[in-house]
Short mmCIF file of the C-alpha atoms (twelve columns), coordinates in Angstrom:
data_MODEL
# 
_entry.id   MODEL 
# 
loop_
_atom_site.group_PDB 
_atom_site.id 
_atom_site.type_symbol 
_atom_site.label_atom_id 
_atom_site.label_alt_id 
_atom_site.label_comp_id 
_atom_site.label_asym_id 
_atom_site.label_seq_id 
_atom_site.Cartn_x 
_atom_site.Cartn_y 
_atom_site.Cartn_z 
_atom_site.pdbx_PDB_model_num 
ATOM 1   C CA . ALA A 1   9.461   18.246  0.954   1 
ATOM 2   C CA . LEU A 2   9.023   15.316  2.593   1 
ATOM 3   C CA . LEU A 3   11.228  12.993  -0.100  1 
ATOM 4   C CA . ARG A 4   14.229  16.187  0.074   1 
ATOM 5   C CA . ALA A 5   14.001  15.733  3.853   1 
ATOM 6   C CA . GLY A 6   15.046  11.862  3.355   1 
ATOM 7   C CA . VAL A 7   11.844  10.076  3.839   1 
ATOM 8   C CA . ARG A 8   11.913  7.800   0.978   1 
ATOM 9   C CA . HIS A 9   8.376   6.485   0.525   1 
ATOM 10  C CA . VAL A 10  5.089   9.132   1.051   1 
ATOM 11  C CA . LEU A 11  1.492   7.886   0.495   1 
ATOM 12  C CA . VAL A 12  -1.708  9.602   -0.010  1 
ATOM 13  C CA . THR A 13  -4.623  7.324   0.588   1 
ATOM 14  C CA . ARG A 14  -7.651  8.827   -1.746  1 
ATOM 15  C CA . GLY A 15  -10.516 6.254   -0.974  1 
ATOM 16  C CA . ALA A 16  -12.157 5.084   -3.665  1 
ATOM 17  C CA . LYS A 17  -9.831  6.610   -5.800  1 
ATOM 18  C CA . GLY A 18  -6.502  4.517   -4.412  1 
ATOM 19  C CA . LEU A 19  -3.319  6.102   -3.499  1 
ATOM 20  C CA . LEU A 20  -0.928  7.944   -4.636  1 
ATOM 21  C CA . TRP A 21  2.851   6.845   -3.810  1 
ATOM 22  C CA . ALA A 22  5.751   8.821   -4.303  1 
ATOM 23  C CA . ARG A 23  9.408   7.464   -3.678  1 
ATOM 24  C CA . ALA A 24  13.197  8.756   -3.588  1 
ATOM 25  C CA . ALA A 25  14.587  6.866   -6.583  1 
ATOM 26  C CA . ARG A 26  18.312  7.385   -6.628  1 
ATOM 27  C CA . ARG A 27  19.810  8.271   -10.135 1 
ATOM 28  C CA . SER A 28  23.144  6.046   -11.202 1 
ATOM 29  C CA . SER A 29  25.558  8.717   -10.164 1 
ATOM 30  C CA . GLY A 30  24.166  8.211   -6.567  1 
ATOM 31  C CA . LEU A 31  24.118  12.516  -6.340  1 
ATOM 32  C CA . ASP A 32  20.686  13.313  -6.254  1 
ATOM 33  C CA . ALA A 33  16.983  11.711  -5.622  1 
ATOM 34  C CA . GLU A 34  14.658  11.694  -8.585  1 
ATOM 35  C CA . VAL A 35  10.934  11.389  -7.508  1 
ATOM 36  C CA . CYS A 36  8.623   8.663   -8.954  1 
ATOM 37  C CA . PHE A 37  5.082   8.499   -8.764  1 
ATOM 38  C CA . GLU A 38  3.009   5.591   -8.658  1 
ATOM 39  C CA . GLU A 39  -1.218  5.443   -8.626  1 
ATOM 40  C CA . LEU A 40  -2.701  2.611   -7.181  1 
ATOM 41  C CA . PRO A 41  -6.527  1.949   -7.816  1 
ATOM 42  C CA . ALA A 42  -8.841  0.686   -5.109  1 
ATOM 43  C CA . LEU A 43  -10.476 -2.290  -5.336  1 
ATOM 44  C CA . ALA A 44  -14.085 -2.181  -6.577  1 
ATOM 45  C CA . ALA A 45  -16.027 -2.465  -3.239  1 
ATOM 46  C CA . THR A 46  -19.903 -2.188  -2.291  1 
ATOM 47  C CA . VAL A 47  -19.677 0.601   0.364   1 
ATOM 48  C CA . LYS A 48  -21.012 -0.310  3.742   1 
ATOM 49  C CA . SER A 49  -18.982 2.239   5.577   1 
ATOM 50  C CA . THR A 50  -15.687 3.594   5.576   1 
ATOM 51  C CA . ARG A 51  -14.989 3.626   9.255   1 
ATOM 52  C CA . GLY A 52  -12.178 1.778   9.930   1 
ATOM 53  C CA . ALA A 53  -10.623 1.698   6.586   1 
ATOM 54  C CA . GLY A 54  -7.659  3.285   7.144   1 
ATOM 55  C CA . ASP A 55  -6.453  1.608   10.101  1 
ATOM 56  C CA . SER A 56  -7.286  -1.742  7.712   1 
ATOM 57  C CA . PHE A 57  -5.339  -0.066  4.526   1 
ATOM 58  C CA . VAL A 58  -2.006  0.329   7.507   1 
ATOM 59  C CA . ALA A 59  -2.066  -2.821  9.194   1 
ATOM 60  C CA . GLY A 60  -2.426  -4.797  5.449   1 
ATOM 61  C CA . ALA A 61  0.406   -2.799  4.384   1 
ATOM 62  C CA . ALA A 62  2.217   -3.329  7.532   1 
ATOM 63  C CA . TRP A 63  1.503   -7.224  7.215   1 
ATOM 64  C CA . GLY A 64  2.311   -6.956  3.477   1 
ATOM 65  C CA . LEU A 65  5.843   -5.458  4.567   1 
ATOM 66  C CA . LEU A 66  6.374   -8.348  7.373   1 
ATOM 67  C CA . ARG A 67  5.767   -10.937 4.978   1 
ATOM 68  C CA . ALA A 68  8.246   -10.119 2.249   1 
ATOM 69  C CA . PRO A 69  11.381  -12.231 2.709   1 
ATOM 70  C CA . THR A 70  13.441  -9.558  3.276   1 
ATOM 71  C CA . LEU A 71  12.490  -5.950  4.752   1 
ATOM 72  C CA . ASP A 72  13.988  -4.033  1.867   1 
ATOM 73  C CA . LEU A 73  11.896  -0.594  1.255   1 
ATOM 74  C CA . ALA A 74  14.464  -0.126  -1.670  1 
ATOM 75  C CA . ASP A 75  12.809  -2.759  -3.473  1 
ATOM 76  C CA . THR A 76  9.864   -0.928  -5.009  1 
ATOM 77  C CA . ASP A 77  8.350   -5.048  -5.991  1 
ATOM 78  C CA . THR A 78  8.122   -5.729  -2.278  1 
ATOM 79  C CA . VAL A 79  6.936   -1.968  -0.991  1 
ATOM 80  C CA . ARG A 80  4.246   -2.163  -3.943  1 
ATOM 81  C CA . ALA A 81  2.747   -6.026  -2.873  1 
ATOM 82  C CA . ALA A 82  2.519   -4.578  0.531   1 
ATOM 83  C CA . LEU A 83  0.429   -1.726  -0.726  1 
ATOM 84  C CA . ARG A 84  -1.577  -3.843  -2.616  1 
ATOM 85  C CA . ALA A 85  -2.510  -5.889  0.685   1 
ATOM 86  C CA . GLY A 86  -3.071  -2.686  2.367   1 
ATOM 87  C CA . LEU A 87  -6.053  -1.854  -0.387  1 
ATOM 88  C CA . ARG A 88  -7.209  -5.494  0.266   1 
ATOM 89  C CA . ALA A 89  -7.778  -4.828  3.971   1 
ATOM 90  C CA . ALA A 90  -9.159  -1.679  2.960   1 
ATOM 91  C CA . GLN A 91  -11.583 -3.490  0.560   1 
ATOM 92  C CA . LEU A 92  -12.860 -6.359  2.861   1 
ATOM 93  C CA . THR A 93  -13.644 -3.476  5.798   1 
ATOM 94  C CA . VAL A 94  -15.436 -1.255  3.554   1 
ATOM 95  C CA . GLN A 95  -17.399 -3.784  2.538   1 
ATOM 96  C CA . SER A 96  -18.302 -4.736  6.142   1 
ATOM 97  C CA . ASP A 97  -20.672 -3.077  8.606   1 
ATOM 98  C CA . ALA A 98  -17.873 -3.249  11.236  1 
ATOM 99  C CA . ALA A 99  -14.962 -1.278  11.837  1 
ATOM 100 C CA . ILE A 100 -12.627 -4.334  12.369  1 
ATOM 101 C CA . SER A 101 -13.991 -6.653  9.584   1 
ATOM 102 C CA . VAL A 102 -13.866 -10.256 10.547  1 
ATOM 103 C CA . GLU A 103 -13.195 -10.814 6.275   1 
ATOM 104 C CA . VAL A 104 -9.834  -9.408  7.050   1 
ATOM 105 C CA . SER A 105 -7.486  -12.087 6.857   1 
ATOM 106 C CA . ALA A 106 -4.026  -13.877 5.732   1 
ATOM 107 C CA . ASP A 107 -6.014  -15.744 3.718   1 
ATOM 108 C CA . ARG A 108 -7.658  -12.903 1.858   1 
ATOM 109 C CA . LEU A 109 -4.664  -10.527 2.169   1 
ATOM 110 C CA . GLU A 110 -2.377  -13.660 0.691   1 
ATOM 111 C CA . PRO A 111 -3.130  -13.164 -3.013  1 
ATOM 112 C CA . ALA A 112 -2.878  -9.711  -2.783  1 
ATOM 113 C CA . LEU A 113 1.157   -10.286 -2.310  1 
ATOM 114 C CA . ALA A 114 0.857   -12.017 -5.768  1 
ATOM 115 C CA . GLY A 115 -0.960  -9.409  -7.583  1 
ATOM 116 C CA . ALA A 116 -4.153  -10.860 -7.420  1 
ATOM 117 C CA . ALA A 117 -7.370  -9.426  -5.365  1 
# 
């Protein structure tokens, strides 16, 4: 329903199962929107606390989008890289006792933008 209403990206975070990403992809005719689904797995972690993990995911994903050469939300590679940065930030957070882990930094998130964790 959200995608039909014009929302281009819908994310459902699923903790240790990663996230489900639904996005609208225009058909070549441009008339109807096709819905694409993609699962991105969570990164392996020794969990100490889940407190702050969702906030860290959002912050990491936003950081990833802002680091992109162009903020083009239609570019699935750009969005996917930003989501990987969010997953990395969440991973670092759950491995810490603190809700805001000092481990979440640009140096630790940058490899996620390139596809490494």
